[in-house]
Amino acid sequence: MASSLTKDSVSTTGSEKTFFGHPRGLATLFMTEMWERFSYYGMRALLVYYLVSGGADAATGAQGGGLAMRATTATAIYSVYVSMVYLMAMPGGWFGDRVWGARKTVTVAGFVIMSGHLALALPGQAPFFAGLVLVAVGSGLLKANISTMVGHLYNGPDDPRRDGGFTVFYMGINLGAFAAPLVIGTVGKEHNWHLGFALAALGMALGLVQFLIGTKHLSPKSSLVPNPLSAEERKGVLTKVAAVVAAVAVFYGVVVAMGAYTLNWALVPLTLAGLIIPIAVLVRIKRDKDLSTTEQSKMNGYIWLFVAAAVFWMIYDQGGSTLSLFADAKTTDNVGGIHFSATWYQSLNPLFVMALAPVFAWLWLWLARKNQEPNTIVKFAMGLVIIGASFFVFIVPMNMAGDGKVSPMWLVSIYMIQTIGELCLSPVGLSVTTKMAPQKYASQMMGVWFLAVTAGDCFTGLLSLAGVSLDGLGIIAMEASMAAVAGLAIYMYRKNVKSLMGGVH
């Protein structure tokens, strides 16, 4: 599939081969990212189901064989895992900038991710959690650097092909995310968990092969280390890392020796770290005396948007946990007599993104021509109100289900509403992050944006660890209200926030 798509999509312009009119290296990065997302979203579609699944049903022969955990524990693990993937994007970008360069970092990341999925394909808790750690670390390394290499293919930020190139690249993300739950999800959930995880490893292997074969088409800049560590800096980093690793090893060694270790000893510190680190990073940037008055003002405005984004992702990312559990337990698994796996719902978001993103792009341009396009603050407010509305809608099928099951169209509608909210907030958030970033932190601020996802997911993880069931009507209504109130608050104070943002629209 990889080779045929590349061959059919690459055309020749003069003596230079192109990929949909873009540098040929885009085909390499497109296919690498598509297969990496195929592996990531396929495994993620299985994660919560595998955690809650018990032994095989003696009466029906239905597959069990999972880790038989409570739903609250499974949701906490899922939330912490997703948050760590985005948290790792910051050190991943640092490795690309200061240690290995983007190309080598992505190569290493591919092997780490593939190893993680292979570990997940083994039975038992130990390889499972080792696999999660490897996939999270590898995804962080890859996520931060592969987009950088897309930028390297073009002649600076003013290259007219640049925006189109990123659009084609993001199509690869959504194609992989769309196919994964249909293939990996069905095989894993309905037939064999570990075969499903092995298919995820195969997906990453295909992406890695594609990358290694096509690496000659990438920009030479992708092999450079932009700001390499000096010998003294390298020694300092290694000393600090060794000290932290030793301290953690000693601490957990004592806990295990005392017989006090439980899963919460790992989950609670990670969850707290996912809440504390984003705050600490924002405070460190905000307190930097090198920032000009204008940059300080922009950071004040950005903090409003960051908190809003964290509330948004708190609800949005429950599509793979709370909504997935409802899909399996309370939603009919057939349409017109055609049965399907509950994992298929995870394909709805990328499907709606591919269908609706061009519509939204046209809508913003149409409104801009009429001088009526909403500014960034209003779009953020819209995204929050819409994501809150999705959970208000969710309350209806929750009430209807009782001891029975509801129509799949309820979840289809909820995922569509959430995607509309995403298209109002997520692309705008990426754009405004680059516009409001202080010059000193220009390359780091994209990692700061991903920390909003970390904070949102860790909040839901903390609730789960506290024993709060996220599928209760009360908590669903509370989260929906939080998002709606946050959206209305930002809208009401939009003039204040806009004044902090300077000239950023």
XYZ file of C-alpha atoms in Angstrom:
505
model
C 0.000 0.000 0.000
C 2.763 2.426 0.923
C 4.709 1.973 -2.289
C 1.674 2.009 -4.592
C 0.238 5.214 -3.107
C 3.558 6.969 -3.382
C 4.048 5.862 -6.969
C 0.544 6.833 -8.095
C 0.568 10.176 -6.311
C 3.990 11.388 -7.402
C 3.986 13.357 -10.628
C 6.834 14.847 -12.610
C 7.153 18.585 -13.131
C 10.094 19.232 -15.441
C 12.937 17.135 -14.080
C 11.701 17.299 -10.464
C 9.276 14.714 -9.152
C 6.568 16.093 -6.869
C 3.848 14.784 -4.559
C 0.554 16.532 -5.347
C 2.648 19.499 -6.487
C 4.775 19.458 -3.342
C 8.365 18.304 -2.691
C 8.702 14.535 -3.010
C 9.816 14.276 0.605
C 6.246 15.102 1.614
C 5.207 11.653 0.359
C 7.691 10.066 2.768
C 6.470 12.100 5.736
C 2.805 11.654 4.731
C 3.103 7.864 4.684
C 5.231 7.717 7.835
C 2.718 9.783 9.795
C -0.254 7.903 8.336
C 1.108 4.540 9.482
C 2.225 5.906 12.861
C -1.275 7.303 13.479
C -2.739 3.992 12.275
C -0.752 2.211 14.971
C -1.481 4.813 17.677
C -5.232 5.161 17.140
C -5.666 1.435 16.594
C -4.079 0.676 19.943
C -5.992 3.537 21.592
C -9.301 2.159 20.299
C -8.544 -1.105 22.128
C -7.037 0.320 25.301
C -10.049 0.843 27.589
C -11.822 -2.286 26.338
C -8.745 -4.422 27.013
C -8.372 -2.968 30.500
C -11.970 -3.724 31.554
C -12.339 -7.068 29.762
C -12.333 -10.140 32.008
C -12.248 -13.849 31.251
C -14.103 -15.408 28.329
C -17.888 -15.744 28.742
C -18.660 -19.428 29.296
C -22.172 -19.158 27.873
C -21.474 -17.186 24.708
C -17.783 -17.822 24.153
C -17.252 -14.067 23.781
C -13.677 -12.964 24.081
C -12.344 -11.907 27.479
C -8.672 -12.166 28.286
C -8.139 -8.543 29.278
C -6.875 -7.160 32.573
C -10.320 -7.136 34.263
C -9.963 -3.687 35.840
C -12.731 -1.409 37.090
C -13.987 1.235 34.666
C -12.681 4.068 36.883
C -9.182 2.552 36.910
C -9.276 1.934 33.152
C -10.361 5.525 32.516
C -7.574 6.815 34.755
C -4.946 4.744 32.915
C -6.302 5.873 29.547
C -6.309 9.542 30.618
C -2.797 9.399 32.064
C -1.481 7.579 28.987
C -2.921 10.131 26.514
C -1.676 13.007 28.674
C 1.845 11.538 28.758
C 1.925 11.249 24.955
C 1.408 15.007 24.694
C 3.659 15.779 27.655
C 6.512 13.900 25.952
C 6.249 16.210 22.934
C 8.273 18.861 24.791
C 11.328 16.702 25.592
C 10.870 15.161 22.132
C 11.293 18.570 20.520
C 14.276 19.244 22.774
C 15.978 16.033 21.595
C 15.438 17.041 17.978
C 16.794 20.545 18.537
C 19.738 19.755 20.800
C 20.783 16.082 20.606
C 19.949 14.069 17.491
C 18.333 16.327 14.914
C 14.797 15.771 13.593
C 15.581 12.902 11.175
C 17.477 10.717 13.649
C 14.945 11.442 16.399
C 12.047 10.267 14.216
C 13.969 7.116 13.255
C 14.619 6.262 16.909
C 11.004 7.115 17.747
C 9.715 4.659 15.140
C 11.700 1.791 16.650
C 10.598 2.742 20.181
C 6.909 2.864 19.184
C 7.123 -0.450 17.337
C 8.784 -2.055 20.379
C 6.011 -0.684 22.577
C 3.267 -2.230 20.459
C 5.125 -5.549 20.407
C 5.272 -5.431 24.217
C 1.510 -4.811 24.290
C 1.069 -7.896 22.131
C 2.410 -10.020 25.002
C 0.033 -11.202 27.762
C 0.297 -9.902 31.311
C 0.415 -6.565 33.124
C 4.204 -6.074 33.114
C 4.661 -6.052 29.306
C 1.419 -4.082 28.956
C 2.591 -1.155 31.091
C 6.106 -1.333 29.615
C 4.478 -1.094 26.183
C 2.434 1.960 27.181
C 5.571 3.731 28.401
C 7.455 2.957 25.186
C 4.595 4.097 22.929
C 4.143 7.317 24.928
C 7.857 8.155 24.807
C 8.169 7.257 21.119
C 5.050 9.220 20.155
C 6.394 12.283 21.949
C 9.715 12.025 20.120
C 8.019 11.612 16.750
C 5.170 14.127 17.158
C 7.456 17.071 17.867
C 9.888 16.423 15.009
C 8.029 15.072 11.991
C 6.050 18.320 11.577
C 9.331 20.214 11.757
C 10.629 18.158 8.832
C 7.554 19.065 6.781
C 8.505 22.722 7.268
C 12.076 21.968 6.176
C 10.815 20.947 2.714
C 9.832 24.521 1.863
C 11.732 27.755 1.266
C 10.870 29.437 4.539
C 7.493 30.506 5.983
C 6.651 32.607 2.905
C 6.736 29.651 0.467
C 3.210 29.670 -1.072
C 3.102 25.851 -1.026
C 3.761 25.603 2.730
C 0.179 25.772 4.076
C -1.012 23.360 1.399
C 1.787 20.964 2.299
C 0.731 20.872 5.932
C -2.876 20.323 4.821
C -1.827 17.264 2.779
C 0.270 16.053 5.720
C -2.657 16.320 8.145
C -4.798 14.332 5.728
C -2.339 11.489 6.330
C -2.981 11.789 10.077
C -6.729 11.513 9.595
C -6.525 8.674 7.069
C -4.506 6.605 9.541
C -6.802 7.529 12.423
C -9.884 6.627 10.362
C -8.687 3.194 9.223
C -7.161 2.058 12.532
C -10.332 1.416 14.624
C -11.943 -0.382 11.678
C -9.006 -2.769 11.228
C -7.012 -2.998 14.472
C -10.089 -2.324 16.617
C -12.176 -5.055 15.029
C -9.419 -7.671 15.066
C -8.366 -6.856 18.619
C -11.732 -6.483 20.314
C -13.722 -9.111 18.448
C -11.043 -11.781 17.928
C -7.759 -11.467 19.818
C -6.435 -8.539 21.838
C -2.787 -9.327 21.288
C -3.186 -9.846 17.561
C -4.715 -6.372 17.442
C -1.723 -4.883 19.270
C 0.590 -6.818 16.931
C -1.178 -5.216 13.942
C -0.412 -1.824 15.498
C 3.270 -2.834 15.616
C 3.049 -3.871 11.952
C 1.581 -0.476 11.074
C 4.488 1.333 12.720
C 6.936 -1.038 11.009
C 5.460 -0.118 7.615
C 5.769 3.565 8.463
C 9.370 3.098 9.569
C 10.289 1.217 6.360
C 8.656 3.978 4.321
C 10.648 6.597 6.217
C 14.008 4.809 5.866
C 13.509 4.204 2.137
C 12.358 7.749 1.423
C 14.719 9.611 3.748
C 16.904 10.602 0.772
C 14.077 12.860 -0.412
C 14.038 14.907 2.811
C 15.728 18.257 3.275
C 19.365 18.144 4.450
C 18.274 20.497 7.268
C 16.397 17.578 8.845
C 19.711 15.882 9.646
C 21.208 18.909 11.376
C 21.134 19.565 15.116
C 20.050 23.237 15.270
C 21.399 23.991 18.741
C 23.660 21.129 19.853
C 24.543 20.652 23.502
C 28.045 21.612 24.498
C 30.150 18.998 26.288
C 29.536 20.783 29.585
C 25.769 20.974 29.001
C 25.622 17.305 28.002
C 27.424 16.309 31.202
C 25.044 18.423 33.282
C 21.965 16.912 31.655
C 23.232 13.352 32.111
C 24.028 14.043 35.780
C 20.567 15.449 36.453
C 18.798 12.609 34.623
C 20.872 9.993 36.473
C 20.075 11.653 39.801
C 16.335 11.699 39.096
C 16.303 8.082 37.882
C 18.258 6.966 40.960
C 15.920 8.839 43.317
C 12.820 7.348 41.678
C 14.339 3.850 41.720
C 15.227 4.121 45.413
C 11.801 5.507 46.344
C 9.838 2.805 44.524
C 12.283 0.142 45.697
C 11.440 1.071 49.293
C 7.690 1.103 48.539
C 7.870 -2.361 46.949
C 10.069 -3.723 49.758
C 7.475 -2.547 52.289
C 4.757 -4.385 50.362
C 2.811 -1.149 49.958
C 2.985 -0.786 46.169
C -0.268 -0.504 44.221
C -1.002 0.866 40.750
C -1.945 4.221 42.285
C 1.677 4.717 43.375
C 2.463 5.123 39.668
C -0.730 6.771 38.415
C -1.163 9.478 41.048
C 2.349 11.000 40.673
C 2.037 10.976 36.876
C -1.386 12.636 37.062
C -0.159 15.317 39.455
C 2.902 15.877 37.258
C 0.618 16.337 34.263
C -1.177 19.137 36.132
C 1.842 20.756 37.781
C 4.236 20.786 34.791
C 1.972 22.872 32.483
C 1.474 25.411 35.274
C 5.204 25.494 36.026
C 6.113 25.975 32.349
C 3.663 28.860 31.922
C 4.862 30.509 35.157
C 8.518 30.157 34.094
C 7.848 31.815 30.728
C 5.638 34.487 32.280
C 8.284 35.431 34.869
C 11.135 35.629 32.361
C 12.541 39.152 32.688
C 13.832 39.033 29.091
C 10.252 39.298 27.790
C 9.190 42.714 26.557
C 6.066 44.432 27.894
C 4.177 43.435 24.745
C 5.276 39.800 25.077
C 4.237 39.778 28.752
C 0.821 41.075 27.761
C 0.451 38.435 25.061
C 1.336 35.703 27.570
C -1.391 36.993 29.908
C -3.876 36.680 27.063
C -2.518 33.275 26.071
C -3.089 31.881 29.578
C -6.834 32.499 29.148
C -6.794 30.519 25.904
C -4.631 27.776 27.442
C -7.081 27.206 30.311
C -9.964 27.185 27.828
C -8.193 24.578 25.712
C -7.539 22.382 28.770
C -11.284 22.393 29.588
C -12.040 21.531 25.958
C -9.649 18.544 25.837
C -10.931 17.343 29.227
C -14.239 16.490 27.527
C -13.032 15.795 23.993
C -10.565 13.059 24.890
C -13.244 11.096 26.738
C -14.328 9.986 23.271
C -11.893 7.086 23.754
C -12.922 6.270 27.331
C -16.324 7.364 28.694
C -18.049 7.378 25.297
C -16.327 4.125 24.280
C -17.583 2.308 27.386
C -21.106 3.630 26.743
C -20.846 2.507 23.106
C -20.042 -1.048 24.168
C -22.533 -1.389 27.015
C -25.468 0.829 26.109
C -25.521 1.220 22.307
C -26.881 -1.304 19.794
C -24.150 -2.852 17.664
C -25.973 -3.067 14.349
C -27.546 -0.884 11.696
C -29.986 -2.494 9.281
C -28.930 -5.943 10.486
C -25.238 -5.209 9.858
C -23.209 -5.762 13.041
C -20.089 -3.780 13.848
C -17.527 -3.445 16.622
C -17.882 -0.655 19.178
C -14.351 0.424 18.197
C -15.773 1.725 14.911
C -17.094 4.812 16.684
C -13.460 5.916 17.042
C -13.343 6.355 13.255
C -16.100 8.970 13.300
C -13.960 11.894 14.418
C -11.302 11.625 11.670
C -14.091 10.966 9.142
C -15.911 14.133 10.201
C -12.636 16.108 10.233
C -11.915 15.132 6.625
C -15.502 15.963 5.600
C -15.967 19.200 7.535
C -12.480 20.799 7.580
C -12.791 22.070 3.960
C -16.257 23.425 4.799
C -14.914 25.363 7.784
C -11.943 26.653 5.771
C -14.373 27.946 3.129
C -16.702 29.386 5.796
C -13.945 31.405 7.514
C -12.752 32.763 4.144
C -16.307 33.652 3.116
C -16.912 35.496 6.394
C -13.499 37.202 6.137
C -14.409 38.584 2.703
C -17.533 40.067 4.293
C -15.434 41.348 7.220
C -17.497 39.151 9.564
C -15.033 36.367 10.468
C -15.050 35.719 14.254
C -11.752 36.487 15.934
C -9.690 33.890 17.782
C -11.360 34.561 21.139
C -14.853 34.110 19.744
C -13.820 30.881 17.982
C -12.428 29.575 21.278
C -15.694 30.482 23.023
C -17.655 28.705 20.278
C -15.502 25.578 20.621
C -16.051 25.436 24.385
C -19.816 25.968 24.199
C -20.103 23.333 21.459
C -18.042 20.719 23.341
C -20.187 21.418 26.414
C -23.303 20.975 24.283
C -22.052 17.539 23.178
C -22.130 16.334 26.782
C -25.541 17.927 27.405
C -26.737 15.870 24.422
C -24.980 12.809 25.927
C -27.254 13.073 28.991
C -30.278 12.226 26.803
C -29.197 8.707 25.658
C -27.800 8.059 29.146
C -31.291 8.633 30.553
C -32.932 6.658 27.759
C -30.692 3.584 28.004
C -31.649 2.323 31.465
C -31.267 -1.453 31.271
C -31.568 -1.428 27.476
C -29.630 0.053 24.567
C -29.987 3.173 22.438
C -29.560 3.883 18.743
C -26.001 4.334 17.414
C -27.114 7.660 15.952
C -26.855 9.261 19.382
C -23.119 8.650 19.498
C -22.726 9.581 15.831
C -24.356 12.923 16.653
C -22.189 13.477 19.745
C -18.949 12.765 17.872
C -20.042 15.100 15.060
C -20.810 17.916 17.535
C -17.419 17.418 19.175
C -15.662 17.539 15.797
C -17.369 20.842 14.996
C -16.088 22.158 18.324
C -12.611 20.858 17.521
C -12.577 22.641 14.157
C -13.480 25.899 15.903
C -10.749 25.622 18.537
C -7.873 23.312 17.590
C -6.551 24.795 14.300
C -7.009 28.289 15.698
C -5.128 27.304 18.849
C -2.150 26.067 16.845
C -2.102 29.269 14.818
C -2.490 31.685 17.725
C 0.225 29.863 19.679
C 2.766 30.673 16.986
C 1.532 34.284 16.748
C 1.586 35.002 20.491
C 4.803 33.159 21.323
C 7.589 35.333 22.764
C 10.553 35.401 20.383
C 12.758 33.649 22.939
C 10.331 30.706 23.169
C 9.197 30.553 19.533
C 10.174 26.902 19.046
C 8.985 25.744 22.481
C 5.483 27.210 22.459
C 4.033 24.464 20.260
C 4.982 22.025 23.018
C 3.292 24.385 25.497
C 0.090 24.143 23.425
C 0.185 20.345 23.703
C 0.439 20.736 27.493
C -3.181 21.953 27.457
C -4.134 18.423 26.355
C -1.988 17.007 29.166
C -3.679 19.208 31.765
C -7.201 18.391 30.554
C -6.606 14.642 30.475
C -4.889 14.635 33.854
C -7.886 16.384 35.411
C -10.185 13.554 34.299
C -7.526 11.051 35.365
C -7.438 12.575 38.840
C -11.224 12.362 39.108
C -11.107 8.676 38.153
C -8.337 7.948 40.652
C -10.470 9.610 43.325
C -13.155 7.019 42.560
C -15.427 9.362 40.583
C -17.281 7.466 37.858
C -17.068 9.624 34.734
C -20.144 7.970 33.231
C -22.449 9.303 35.959
C -25.129 11.833 34.996
C -23.948 14.302 37.633
C -20.307 14.384 36.489
C -21.302 14.552 32.796
C -23.587 17.520 33.543
C -20.848 19.173 35.624
C -18.249 18.885 32.851
C -20.732 20.136 30.243
C -21.548 23.123 32.470
C -17.848 23.859 33.071
C -17.203 24.040 29.323
C -20.283 26.141 28.598
C -19.573 28.581 31.451
C -15.897 28.851 30.418
C -16.953 29.586 26.833
C -19.454 32.245 27.919
C -16.888 33.793 30.293
C -14.291 34.108 27.542
C -16.914 35.623 25.239
C -18.034 38.147 27.866
C -14.433 39.189 28.587
C -13.339 39.014 24.946
C -12.457 42.723 24.814
C -10.181 42.399 27.838
C -8.461 39.319 26.412
C -8.156 40.937 22.971
C -6.434 43.968 24.481
C -3.854 41.637 26.063
C -3.209 39.940 22.714
C -1.904 43.095 21.081
C -2.386 43.045 17.336
C -3.124 39.287 17.103
C -6.542 38.724 15.507
